[in-house]
Structures are given as C-alpha cells and as structure tokens.
Amino acid sequence: MRDVTAELFQKIQKDDPNQTEFQQAVHEFLNSVDKIIDDLPHVVYHKVLDRLIEPERAIMFRVPWTTDEGILQINRGFRVQMNSALGPYKGGLRFHPSVNLSIVKFLAFEQTFKNSLTGLQMGGGKGGSNFDPKGKSDSEVMRFCQSFITELSRHIGADTDVPAGDIGVGGREIGYLFGQYKRLRNEFTGTLTGKSPLWGGSYIRPEATGYGLVYLAAAMLHDKGESFEGKTCLVSGSGNVAQYTVEKLNSLGAKVVTLSDSTGCIYDPSGIDDKKLRYVKTLKNVTRGRISAYAEAFKEAEYFPRKENGGANQVWTFAADCAFPCATQNEISATDARNLVKSNIKLVAEGANMPTTLEGVDIFHDNGVLFAPAKAANAGGVAVSGLEMAQNSSRIQWTAEKVDQQLQRIMKGIYANIRDTAKHYGSEGNLVDGANIAGFLKVANAMIDQGYV
Ligand code: NDP
Ligand code: 2IT
C-alpha cells in the first residue's frame, strides 16, 4: 500500500483494534483504491477517504423484552448510518447472536459502495441485534421486534434511513417492525422495505438477491461464451438468498448439489430440483427446522455435520463448476479456496456479504477463477428495495414482470460497469478492483460536491 492508504489502515487498527471484520472490509477496499489514488487530485480525494471510513453516525441501544414465561430479557441494538452522499441511509437489519459493532460497521461500509453501484439514490447503513431468533416463539419474536423498533423509530424515516432484512430478518420480522412503526408514527410510509406485496411491498423483493446474483453470474459466463446449462453448482446457506439462487439456477438448466446451515451441509448428487426446493422453503421459512432433515426426506442425499474447531468447510469440497456462498462472512477460508481450485471451479459469485477471506480472494485471482465480489453480485436485493421505495413514493405497485426486468437491467449494468472500470484502471479481470473503484468514485465525487461532509 502507498503511504496514504497504509496510514489510514493503521489508524483504524489503532482506533478500533477489536473490529476485525470492519478492518477486513476496509483493507480490501483500500487495496483497490490504492491503485488509483496517485492519479487523483491529491488532497481532495485523500480527505474524502478518511471521511469514508468513519460512520456519519453509530447508534447503540438496549432492547428490553420478555419471554413467553414472563422472564425479562435484554439485547443490544445497533444502527450504523455510514454515508448519505447518494441518498437516505439504506441497508438491512441482522438478528444473530454474533452481531456486534464491528460486524454492523463492515456491513454498512460494504453497503455504501454496493448501493452506489445500483445507480439508485441510496446511501449506506446497516443495523441489527445480537438477538437469536432460533427457538423463539412467534410472539417472542413479535415482542422483540416491537421493542427494537420503538427505539430505532426515532432515527429512521422514508427520507432519512430505510432498513430492510438480512440474516434472521425476513418477511415475518419486517411485518412486526412495520406494524409497530406505523402505530408510533401514525403514518403509512415506506420506511422499511421487504414488506409484503399485500401492504406496500414490491413483487420480486424476496427473490431479488438470489435472482440478481445469478443474473450477474450469467452475464460473466456469457462474456466467455458460456451459460449455466448443464453446470454443477455449490450453494451454501439455506435461507432467503440461497433459496432463490437455487430457484434461478434450476430455471437456467444448472444442477445444484449442496445447501447448508450453521449445523452442517447436505450433498445431493442428483440435484436439488424445484420439488426438493419447495421442501427446503417450508423447512426453513415455515417449520424453521435444520437442513439435516433434507437427508432424511430424500435418501439420495447425505448430511455432513459441521466440524468443530475450524478446518475445511465441507460444502467447498465437492466437485462443481460454480460456487455461490450464500450464508455468512468468512465462510470461504484460504483452505476452502484451495479446495475449490483443486476441483477446477470456474466461477465464484458471492451471495453473502464478504463470504471469502482476503487470502481466499487472492487464491481465486491467482488461479484464473471468475470471481464476482459481494458488493456487486448481491446488490439485487437492495436494488429492488430501491425500487420498492420508488413504488412507495409514487403510491403505485409495479407488476412482478416489470420489477424483474428492472432487476435484470440493473445487474447487467453493474457487471458492465465493474468489468469496464477494472479494465480502464489497469486491473482487467479483477472485479474486486472494478467494484471498489467504481463504487468509491461515485460516492467520493458526491461528497466533494457536497462540501466534504
Ligand atoms: P437468512 O437468515 O435467510 O439465512 C442465513 C443462512 O445462513 C442460514 O442458512 C443460516 O443458517 C446460515 N448462517 C447464518 N449465519 C451463519 C454462521 N455464522 N455460520 C454458518 N451458517 C450461517 O439470511 P439471508 O439469506 O438473507 O442472508 C444470507 C447472506 O446474504 C448474509 O451474508 C446477508 O448479509 C447476505 N445478503 C442478504 C440479502 C437479503 O436481501 N436478504 C441481500 C444481500 C446480501 P442457520 O439457520 O443455521 O443460522
Ligand atoms: O446486504 C444487503 O444488501 C441487504 N441485506 C439488503 C438491504 C436492503 O436494504 O434491501
């Protein structure tokens, strides 16, 4: 790294030594920006860089709630309002026991550039809680959501900050959050996205991240004269993003052979077809069971419990053409990346946020794997959230076909932008550089126009 970027990185290491996920996201970003910073007007862009890594605002609050047995509970809530240069803060809420300030900051940082790449008017933010929805009743989740939004409602609004879902926050939670927000404010506005299309949501929002991921990956393959027809694919996770990734891959003639959750993974060499996918959707979205049940329902599949104490992630050990990490951050280590390269993987597209470690990304690049970084590849979800905001502002609802067409247009546009930006700045084929540089320049130029705030 050059002096300016190295100094910035040392600063965040010194200021927040425990924020390892945030440091990782910033490190990857600075590595890309480093390649162009000397060619930009010096003081101007340096001064923007040091503002970009500091959230405009970070809110932390307590969330008191009670169990069905009446036992008093407490959790921590967060909202990091990272950057509003391009529009109201926009980004999801994550409910998972691992959530802390480092994770919310890394997600809000990534979100800022992702939202910029969509071409829509959205700033970057992220929030959540260390609340664990697993094993909680519907009424416990409802009381938690009502308490969470009671505090957060002071800080958000349709023109201020518009939250949505992420890990542990889907349609059920958005409904509970929206209902309480409406009572508190006495207004029906588009302050949350991911709402049901019955009452203000956009068609295709649930599908958007997975579909968008496959649209972008298809555009990459198309550039090489290839398609998904007949390709074997690995997908990790089994939640929202994973489910709709499988659905779109199936429709394009690919065969998906894996899914996973935090307890282990399944391998189904005959492929997770649409009938089996319906089973997964019920298992995960309705009965909220474990993926191990898949191997009991379908005898051709095998279940592999997750190994304790690290080691290789089993999902990435099966032979395939393409891989789609759709669970969580750092689920592809250097060892996992080497395993994928050994089995001749052609393409890796990130559905989750930052699922590949920095070493893993280098291994893919060094071995000629087509690699689509999260901030571009999974932007379809927030893009349709942006379209939901537009529909809410104009108080109309578009058809599913219209939203899907817009999503395809946006994902193809993102791919062309990051491919061409990488080439323009001497990093041809490196879409990590393409996404970081394109995202950075748009946000930075807006900040300069607005007086470096
Ligand atoms: P869901 O809660 O619907 O599903 C998450 C899946 O990942 C579950 O299978 C879960 O397993 C697994 N998982 C979560 N945490 C871990 C962990 N620490 N170790 C192993 N497995 C884990 O979330 P989404 O599908 O919405 O999100 C998945 C990823 O996609 C996240 O990185 C999210 O940030 C990203 N993303 C989501 C978007 C969206 O619109 N929802 C948009 C863009 C990105 P288990 O059930 O056992 O916890
Ligand atoms: O990481 C993400 O882009 C999301 N969780 C979706 C955010 C949104 O506002 O739709």
Coordinates of C-alpha atoms and ligand atoms in Angstrom, one line a residue:
M1 CA 0.0 0.0 0.0
R2 CA 1.0 3.6 -0.6
D3 CA 1.7 5.9 2.4
V4 CA -1.8 7.5 2.4
T5 CA -3.8 4.2 2.4
A6 CA -1.4 2.5 4.8
E7 CA -1.7 5.3 7.3
L8 CA -5.5 5.2 7.1
F9 CA -5.4 1.4 7.7
Q10 CA -3.1 1.8 10.7
K11 CA -5.4 4.5 12.1
I12 CA -8.4 2.2 12.1
Q13 CA -6.3 -0.6 13.6
K14 CA -5.2 1.7 16.3
D15 CA -8.7 3.3 16.9
D16 CA -10.7 0.1 16.9
P17 CA -8.3 -2.9 17.4
N18 CA -11.1 -5.4 18.0
Q19 CA -13.1 -4.6 14.9
T20 CA -11.6 -7.3 12.8
E21 CA -14.5 -7.7 10.2
F22 CA -14.5 -3.9 9.7
Q23 CA -10.8 -3.9 9.2
Q24 CA -11.0 -6.7 6.7
A25 CA -13.6 -4.9 4.6
V26 CA -11.6 -1.6 4.7
H27 CA -8.4 -3.4 3.9
E28 CA -9.9 -4.9 0.7
F29 CA -11.3 -1.6 -0.3
L30 CA -8.1 0.4 0.3
N31 CA -6.1 -2.2 -1.7
S32 CA -8.2 -1.4 -4.7
V33 CA -8.3 2.4 -4.2
D34 CA -4.5 2.4 -3.7
K35 CA -4.2 1.6 -7.4
I36 CA -5.8 4.9 -8.5
I37 CA -5.2 7.3 -5.6
D38 CA -1.9 8.7 -7.0
D39 CA -3.7 9.6 -10.3
L40 CA -6.4 11.7 -8.5
P41 CA -6.1 15.3 -7.3
H42 CA -4.2 14.7 -4.1
V43 CA -5.6 16.5 -1.1
V44 CA -9.2 16.3 -2.3
Y45 CA -9.5 12.6 -2.6
H46 CA -7.3 11.8 0.4
K47 CA -9.6 13.9 2.6
V48 CA -12.6 12.0 1.3
L49 CA -11.0 8.7 2.0
D50 CA -10.6 9.4 5.7
R51 CA -14.2 10.6 6.0
L52 CA -15.5 7.5 4.2
I53 CA -14.2 5.1 6.8
E54 CA -15.8 7.0 9.7
P55 CA -19.6 6.4 10.0
E56 CA -21.7 9.6 9.9
R57 CA -23.5 8.2 13.0
A58 CA -23.5 4.9 15.0
I59 CA -26.4 4.3 17.3
M60 CA -26.4 1.6 20.0
F61 CA -29.3 1.0 22.3
R62 CA -30.8 -1.6 24.7
V63 CA -33.7 -3.7 23.6
P64 CA -35.8 -5.0 26.6
W65 CA -38.4 -7.7 26.0
T66 CA -40.0 -10.6 27.8
T67 CA -40.2 -14.3 27.1
D68 CA -43.5 -16.2 26.9
E69 CA -42.8 -17.2 30.5
G70 CA -42.6 -13.6 31.5
I71 CA -38.8 -13.6 32.1
L72 CA -37.1 -10.3 31.5
Q73 CA -34.6 -10.2 28.6
I74 CA -32.2 -7.7 27.3
N75 CA -30.4 -7.4 23.9
R76 CA -28.2 -4.9 22.2
G77 CA -29.5 -3.0 19.2
F78 CA -27.4 -1.2 16.5
R79 CA -27.8 1.1 13.5
V80 CA -24.7 2.4 11.7
Q81 CA -25.6 5.3 9.4
M82 CA -22.5 5.1 7.3
N83 CA -22.9 7.5 4.4
S84 CA -25.7 9.7 3.0
A85 CA -23.9 11.2 0.0
L86 CA -26.2 9.4 -2.5
G87 CA -29.5 9.3 -0.7
P88 CA -31.1 8.2 2.6
Y89 CA -29.2 5.6 4.5
K90 CA -30.3 2.2 3.2
G91 CA -29.4 -1.3 4.4
G92 CA -30.7 -4.4 6.2
L93 CA -31.1 -5.4 9.8
R94 CA -29.4 -8.6 11.0
F95 CA -30.6 -10.6 14.1
H96 CA -27.9 -13.1 15.0
P97 CA -26.1 -13.8 18.3
S98 CA -22.8 -12.8 16.7
V99 CA -23.9 -9.2 15.8
N100 CA -21.6 -6.5 17.2
L101 CA -20.4 -3.1 16.2
S102 CA -17.6 -4.5 14.0
I103 CA -20.0 -6.6 12.0
V104 CA -22.6 -3.8 11.6
K105 CA -19.8 -1.4 10.6
F106 CA -18.3 -3.7 8.0
L107 CA -21.8 -4.4 6.5
A108 CA -22.7 -0.6 6.5
F109 CA -19.3 0.1 4.8
E110 CA -19.9 -2.5 2.1
Q111 CA -23.5 -1.3 1.7
T112 CA -22.4 2.2 0.8
F113 CA -20.5 1.1 -2.3
K114 CA -23.0 -1.6 -3.2
N115 CA -25.8 0.9 -3.2
S116 CA -23.7 3.3 -5.3
L117 CA -23.3 0.5 -7.9
T118 CA -27.0 0.0 -8.3
G119 CA -27.3 3.5 -9.8
L120 CA -30.2 4.3 -7.4
Q121 CA -30.3 7.1 -4.9
M122 CA -29.4 5.3 -1.7
G123 CA -26.8 6.0 1.0
G124 CA -25.4 3.2 3.1
G125 CA -26.4 1.9 6.5
K126 CA -26.8 -1.4 8.4
G127 CA -28.2 -2.4 11.8
G128 CA -29.3 -5.3 13.9
S129 CA -29.1 -7.0 17.2
N130 CA -27.4 -9.9 19.0
F131 CA -30.9 -11.4 19.5
D132 CA -31.1 -15.0 18.4
P133 CA -34.5 -15.8 16.7
K134 CA -33.7 -19.6 16.8
G135 CA -36.0 -21.4 19.1
K136 CA -38.1 -18.3 19.9
S137 CA -41.9 -18.4 19.5
D138 CA -43.7 -16.1 17.1
S139 CA -45.0 -14.0 19.9
E140 CA -41.5 -13.7 21.4
V141 CA -40.1 -12.5 18.0
M142 CA -43.0 -10.1 17.8
R143 CA -42.4 -8.6 21.2
F144 CA -38.7 -8.3 20.4
C145 CA -39.3 -6.6 17.1
Q146 CA -41.8 -4.1 18.7
S147 CA -39.3 -3.2 21.3
F148 CA -36.4 -2.9 18.8
I149 CA -38.3 -0.6 16.5
T150 CA -39.7 1.5 19.4
E151 CA -36.2 2.8 19.9
L152 CA -35.0 2.7 16.3
S153 CA -38.1 4.6 15.1
R154 CA -36.5 7.9 16.4
H155 CA -33.6 7.6 14.0
I156 CA -35.2 6.4 10.7
G157 CA -37.8 7.6 8.2
A158 CA -38.6 7.3 4.5
D159 CA -36.3 10.2 3.6
T160 CA -33.8 9.5 6.4
D161 CA -32.9 5.9 6.8
V162 CA -34.8 2.9 5.4
P163 CA -34.0 -0.5 6.9
A164 CA -34.8 -4.0 5.4
G165 CA -34.0 -7.6 6.1
D166 CA -30.7 -9.6 6.4
I167 CA -29.8 -12.7 8.4
G168 CA -32.6 -13.6 10.8
V169 CA -34.9 -10.8 9.5
G170 CA -37.3 -11.9 6.8
G171 CA -41.0 -11.2 5.9
R172 CA -42.3 -12.1 9.4
E173 CA -39.9 -9.7 11.2
I174 CA -40.4 -6.8 8.7
G175 CA -44.2 -7.1 9.3
Y176 CA -43.8 -6.9 13.0
L177 CA -41.4 -3.9 12.7
F178 CA -43.6 -2.1 10.2
G179 CA -46.8 -2.6 12.3
Q180 CA -45.2 -1.1 15.4
Y181 CA -43.5 1.8 13.5
K182 CA -46.9 2.7 11.9
R183 CA -48.5 2.9 15.4
L184 CA -45.7 5.0 16.8
R185 CA -45.6 7.5 13.9
N186 CA -49.3 7.3 12.9
E187 CA -48.2 7.2 9.2
F188 CA -48.1 4.6 6.5
T189 CA -44.8 5.3 4.7
G190 CA -42.1 3.3 3.0
T191 CA -39.7 3.5 6.0
L192 CA -39.0 -0.3 5.7
T193 CA -38.5 -2.4 2.6
G194 CA -39.1 -6.1 2.2
K195 CA -42.8 -5.6 3.1
S196 CA -45.4 -8.0 1.9
P197 CA -46.8 -7.0 -1.6
L198 CA -50.2 -7.2 0.1
W199 CA -49.4 -4.0 2.0
G200 CA -46.9 -1.8 0.3
G201 CA -44.1 -4.3 -0.6
S202 CA -42.6 -4.8 -4.0
Y203 CA -43.1 -8.0 -6.0
I204 CA -39.8 -9.9 -6.5
R205 CA -38.1 -8.4 -3.4
P206 CA -37.9 -11.8 -1.7
E207 CA -36.4 -13.3 -4.9
A208 CA -34.2 -10.3 -5.7
T209 CA -30.9 -11.1 -4.1
G210 CA -30.7 -14.7 -5.3
Y211 CA -32.1 -13.9 -8.8
G212 CA -29.8 -10.9 -9.1
L213 CA -26.8 -13.0 -8.1
V214 CA -27.5 -15.5 -10.9
Y215 CA -28.2 -12.7 -13.4
L216 CA -24.8 -11.2 -12.8
A217 CA -23.0 -14.5 -12.8
A218 CA -24.8 -15.4 -16.1
A219 CA -23.5 -12.1 -17.6
M220 CA -20.0 -13.1 -16.6
L221 CA -20.3 -16.6 -18.2
H222 CA -21.9 -15.0 -21.3
D223 CA -18.8 -12.9 -21.8
K224 CA -16.9 -16.2 -22.0
G225 CA -19.4 -17.7 -24.4
E226 CA -20.8 -20.0 -21.8
S227 CA -24.1 -20.4 -19.9
F228 CA -25.5 -22.2 -16.8
E229 CA -27.0 -25.1 -18.9
G230 CA -25.6 -28.4 -17.6
K231 CA -23.3 -26.7 -15.0
T232 CA -23.0 -28.3 -11.5
C233 CA -23.2 -25.7 -8.7
L234 CA -22.5 -25.5 -5.0
V235 CA -24.7 -23.2 -2.9
S236 CA -24.1 -22.6 0.9
G237 CA -26.7 -21.4 3.3
S238 CA -30.4 -22.3 3.0
G239 CA -32.1 -19.0 3.8
N240 CA -33.5 -16.3 1.6
V241 CA -30.5 -15.7 -0.7
A242 CA -29.6 -19.4 -1.0
Q243 CA -33.2 -20.5 -1.8
Y244 CA -33.7 -18.0 -4.7
T245 CA -30.2 -18.7 -6.0
V246 CA -31.1 -22.3 -6.4
E247 CA -34.5 -21.5 -7.9
K248 CA -33.0 -19.3 -10.7
L249 CA -30.1 -21.7 -11.3
N250 CA -32.6 -24.5 -11.8
S251 CA -34.6 -22.4 -14.3
L252 CA -31.4 -21.9 -16.3
G253 CA -30.6 -25.6 -16.5
A254 CA -27.9 -25.9 -13.8
K255 CA -27.8 -28.6 -11.2
V256 CA -27.3 -27.5 -7.5
V257 CA -25.9 -30.2 -5.3
T258 CA -25.4 -28.6 -1.9
L259 CA -27.1 -26.4 0.8
S260 CA -26.0 -25.8 4.4
D261 CA -26.9 -24.1 7.7
S262 CA -24.9 -23.4 10.8
T263 CA -25.1 -27.0 11.9
G264 CA -23.9 -28.7 8.7
C265 CA -24.4 -29.3 4.9
I266 CA -26.2 -31.7 2.6
Y267 CA -24.9 -33.1 -0.6
D268 CA -27.4 -34.3 -3.1
P269 CA -25.7 -35.6 -6.3
S270 CA -29.0 -35.9 -8.1
G271 CA -29.6 -32.2 -7.7
I272 CA -32.0 -30.0 -5.6
D273 CA -34.8 -29.8 -8.1
D274 CA -37.8 -27.5 -7.8
K275 CA -39.8 -30.1 -5.8
K276 CA -37.0 -30.5 -3.3
L277 CA -36.5 -26.8 -3.2
R278 CA -40.2 -26.4 -2.1
Y279 CA -39.4 -28.8 0.7
V280 CA -36.5 -26.6 1.8
K281 CA -38.6 -23.4 1.7
T282 CA -41.2 -25.0 4.0
L283 CA -38.5 -26.4 6.3
K284 CA -36.6 -23.1 6.6
N285 CA -39.4 -20.5 6.3
V286 CA -42.4 -22.2 8.0
T287 CA -41.3 -25.0 10.3
R288 CA -37.8 -23.4 10.9
G289 CA -36.0 -26.7 11.0
R290 CA -32.4 -27.8 10.4
I291 CA -31.0 -28.7 6.9
S292 CA -30.2 -32.2 8.2
A293 CA -33.9 -33.0 7.8
Y294 CA -33.3 -32.9 4.0
A295 CA -31.2 -36.0 4.1
E296 CA -33.9 -37.8 6.0
A297 CA -36.6 -36.7 3.5
F298 CA -34.5 -37.5 0.4
K299 CA -32.5 -40.7 0.7
E300 CA -30.2 -39.9 -2.3
A301 CA -28.7 -37.0 -0.2
E302 CA -26.1 -37.2 2.5
Y303 CA -25.8 -35.0 5.6
F304 CA -22.4 -33.8 6.9
P305 CA -22.4 -32.2 10.4
R306 CA -20.3 -29.1 10.7
K307 CA -16.8 -29.9 12.1
E308 CA -15.9 -28.1 15.3
N309 CA -12.6 -26.2 15.6
G310 CA -12.4 -24.8 12.2
G311 CA -10.9 -26.8 9.4
A312 CA -12.3 -27.1 5.9
N313 CA -15.9 -26.2 5.2
Q314 CA -17.4 -29.4 3.8
V315 CA -19.6 -27.5 1.2
W316 CA -16.5 -26.5 -0.7
T317 CA -15.0 -30.0 -1.1
F318 CA -17.5 -31.3 -3.7
A319 CA -16.7 -31.2 -7.4
A320 CA -18.6 -28.5 -9.3
D321 CA -18.3 -25.8 -12.0
C322 CA -19.6 -22.8 -10.0
A323 CA -19.9 -21.9 -6.3
F324 CA -22.3 -19.5 -4.6
P325 CA -21.5 -18.7 -0.9
C326 CA -24.9 -17.5 0.4
A327 CA -24.6 -18.0 4.2
T328 CA -22.3 -15.5 6.0
Q329 CA -18.9 -13.7 6.2
N330 CA -15.7 -15.6 6.0
E331 CA -17.2 -18.9 5.1
I332 CA -14.5 -19.5 2.4
S333 CA -11.1 -19.6 4.0
A334 CA -7.8 -20.0 2.2
T335 CA -8.1 -23.8 2.6
D336 CA -11.6 -23.8 1.2
A337 CA -10.5 -21.6 -1.8
R338 CA -7.7 -24.1 -2.5
N339 CA -10.1 -27.0 -2.3
L340 CA -12.4 -25.2 -4.9
V341 CA -9.4 -24.5 -7.1
K342 CA -8.3 -28.2 -6.9
S343 CA -11.8 -29.3 -8.1
N344 CA -11.4 -26.8 -11.1
I345 CA -14.1 -24.4 -10.1
K346 CA -14.7 -21.9 -12.9
L347 CA -16.7 -19.2 -11.2
V348 CA -17.4 -18.0 -7.6
A349 CA -20.1 -15.4 -7.1
E350 CA -20.7 -14.0 -3.6
G351 CA -24.4 -14.0 -2.4
A352 CA -23.4 -13.4 1.2
N353 CA -21.6 -10.3 2.4
M354 CA -17.8 -10.8 2.5
P355 CA -18.0 -14.6 2.5
T356 CA -14.4 -15.0 1.2
T357 CA -11.4 -14.2 3.3
L358 CA -8.8 -11.8 1.8
E359 CA -6.4 -14.8 1.2
G360 CA -9.3 -16.8 -0.4
V361 CA -9.9 -13.9 -2.9
D362 CA -6.2 -13.8 -3.8
I363 CA -6.2 -17.6 -4.4
F364 CA -9.1 -17.3 -6.8
H365 CA -7.5 -14.4 -8.7
D366 CA -4.1 -16.2 -8.9
N367 CA -5.8 -19.3 -10.4
G368 CA -7.9 -17.6 -13.0
V369 CA -11.3 -18.2 -11.3
L370 CA -14.0 -15.8 -12.4
F371 CA -14.8 -14.0 -9.1
A372 CA -17.8 -11.8 -8.5
P373 CA -17.4 -9.8 -5.2
A374 CA -20.4 -9.4 -2.9
K375 CA -20.9 -5.6 -3.2
A376 CA -21.7 -6.2 -6.9
A377 CA -23.0 -9.7 -7.0
N378 CA -25.6 -9.5 -4.2
A379 CA -26.8 -5.9 -5.0
G380 CA -30.0 -7.2 -6.5
G381 CA -31.7 -7.3 -3.1
V382 CA -31.1 -3.7 -2.2
A383 CA -31.7 -2.7 -5.8
V384 CA -35.3 -4.0 -5.6
S385 CA -35.5 -2.3 -2.2
G386 CA -34.7 0.9 -4.0
L387 CA -37.5 0.1 -6.5
E388 CA -39.8 -0.6 -3.5
M389 CA -39.0 2.9 -2.2
A390 CA -39.8 4.4 -5.7
Q391 CA -43.1 2.5 -5.8
N392 CA -44.0 3.7 -2.2
S393 CA -43.2 7.3 -3.0
S394 CA -45.5 7.2 -6.0
R395 CA -48.1 5.1 -4.2
I396 CA -48.3 2.5 -7.0
Q397 CA -47.3 -1.1 -7.3
W398 CA -45.5 -2.5 -10.4
T399 CA -46.1 -5.9 -11.8
A400 CA -43.6 -8.7 -11.0
E401 CA -42.6 -8.8 -14.6
K402 CA -41.7 -5.1 -14.6
V403 CA -39.6 -5.4 -11.4
D404 CA -37.8 -8.5 -12.7
Q405 CA -37.0 -6.7 -15.9
Q406 CA -35.6 -3.7 -14.0
L407 CA -33.6 -6.1 -11.8
Q408 CA -32.0 -7.8 -14.9
R409 CA -31.2 -4.4 -16.3
I410 CA -29.5 -3.3 -13.1
M411 CA -27.5 -6.4 -12.6
K412 CA -26.2 -6.4 -16.2
G413 CA -25.4 -2.7 -15.8
I414 CA -23.4 -3.4 -12.6
Y415 CA -21.4 -6.2 -14.3
A416 CA -20.6 -4.0 -17.3
N417 CA -19.6 -1.1 -15.1
I418 CA -17.3 -3.1 -12.8
R419 CA -15.7 -5.0 -15.7
D420 CA -15.1 -1.8 -17.7
T421 CA -13.8 0.1 -14.7
A422 CA -11.3 -2.7 -13.8
K423 CA -10.1 -2.6 -17.4
H424 CA -9.9 1.2 -17.5
Y425 CA -7.7 1.3 -14.4
G426 CA -5.3 -1.5 -15.5
S427 CA -6.9 -4.3 -13.4
E428 CA -8.6 -6.2 -16.3
G429 CA -10.5 -9.2 -14.9
N430 CA -10.3 -8.1 -11.3
L431 CA -13.9 -7.3 -10.4
V432 CA -13.0 -6.6 -6.8
D433 CA -11.0 -3.6 -8.0
G434 CA -13.7 -2.8 -10.5
A435 CA -16.4 -2.7 -7.9
N436 CA -14.4 -0.9 -5.3
I437 CA -13.1 1.8 -7.7
A438 CA -16.5 2.4 -9.4
G439 CA -18.3 2.5 -6.0
F440 CA -15.6 4.8 -4.5
L441 CA -15.5 7.3 -7.3
K442 CA -19.3 7.9 -7.3
V443 CA -19.6 8.3 -3.5
A444 CA -16.4 10.4 -3.3
N445 CA -17.5 12.7 -6.1
A446 CA -20.8 13.3 -4.4
M447 CA -19.1 14.0 -1.1
I448 CA -16.8 16.5 -2.8
D449 CA -19.8 18.3 -4.4
Q450 CA -21.5 18.5 -1.0
G451 CA -18.5 20.1 0.8
Y452 CA -16.6 17.1 2.1
V453 CA -19.3 16.2 4.7
Ligands
NDP1 P1 -31.2 -16.0 6.3 O1 -31.3 -15.7 7.7 O2 -32.4 -16.1 5.4 O3 -30.3 -17.3 6.0 C1 -29.0 -17.3 6.5 C2 -28.4 -18.7 6.2 O4 -27.0 -18.6 6.5 C3 -29.0 -19.8 7.1 O5 -28.9 -21.0 6.4 C4 -28.1 -19.8 8.3 O6 -28.0 -21.0 9.0 C5 -26.7 -19.5 7.6 N1 -25.8 -18.9 8.5 C6 -26.0 -17.7 9.2 N2 -25.0 -17.4 10.0 C7 -24.2 -18.5 9.9 C8 -23.0 -18.7 10.5 N3 -22.4 -17.9 11.4 N4 -22.3 -19.9 10.2 C9 -22.9 -20.8 9.3 N5 -24.1 -20.5 8.7 C10 -24.7 -19.4 9.0 O7 -30.3 -14.8 5.7 P2 -30.1 -14.3 4.2 O8 -30.2 -15.4 3.2 O9 -30.9 -13.1 4.0 O10 -28.6 -13.8 4.2 C11 -27.5 -14.6 3.8 C12 -26.3 -13.8 3.4 O11 -26.7 -12.9 2.3 C13 -25.8 -12.8 4.5 O12 -24.4 -12.6 4.4 C14 -26.5 -11.5 4.2 O13 -25.8 -10.4 4.7 C15 -26.4 -11.6 2.7 N6 -27.4 -10.7 1.9 C16 -28.7 -10.8 2.1 C17 -29.6 -10.0 1.4 C18 -31.1 -10.1 1.6 O14 -31.8 -9.4 0.8 N7 -31.6 -10.9 2.5 C19 -29.1 -9.1 0.4 C20 -27.7 -9.1 0.2 C21 -26.9 -9.9 0.9 P3 -28.8 -21.1 10.4 O15 -30.3 -21.1 10.0 O16 -28.3 -22.4 11.0 O17 -28.4 -19.9 11.2
2IT2 O1 -26.9 -6.8 2.4 C1 -27.9 -6.3 1.8 O2 -27.7 -5.7 0.7 C2 -29.2 -6.5 2.3 N1 -29.3 -7.1 3.4 C3 -30.4 -5.9 1.7 C4 -30.5 -4.4 2.2 C5 -31.8 -3.7 1.7 O3 -31.9 -2.6 2.1 O4 -32.6 -4.3 1.0

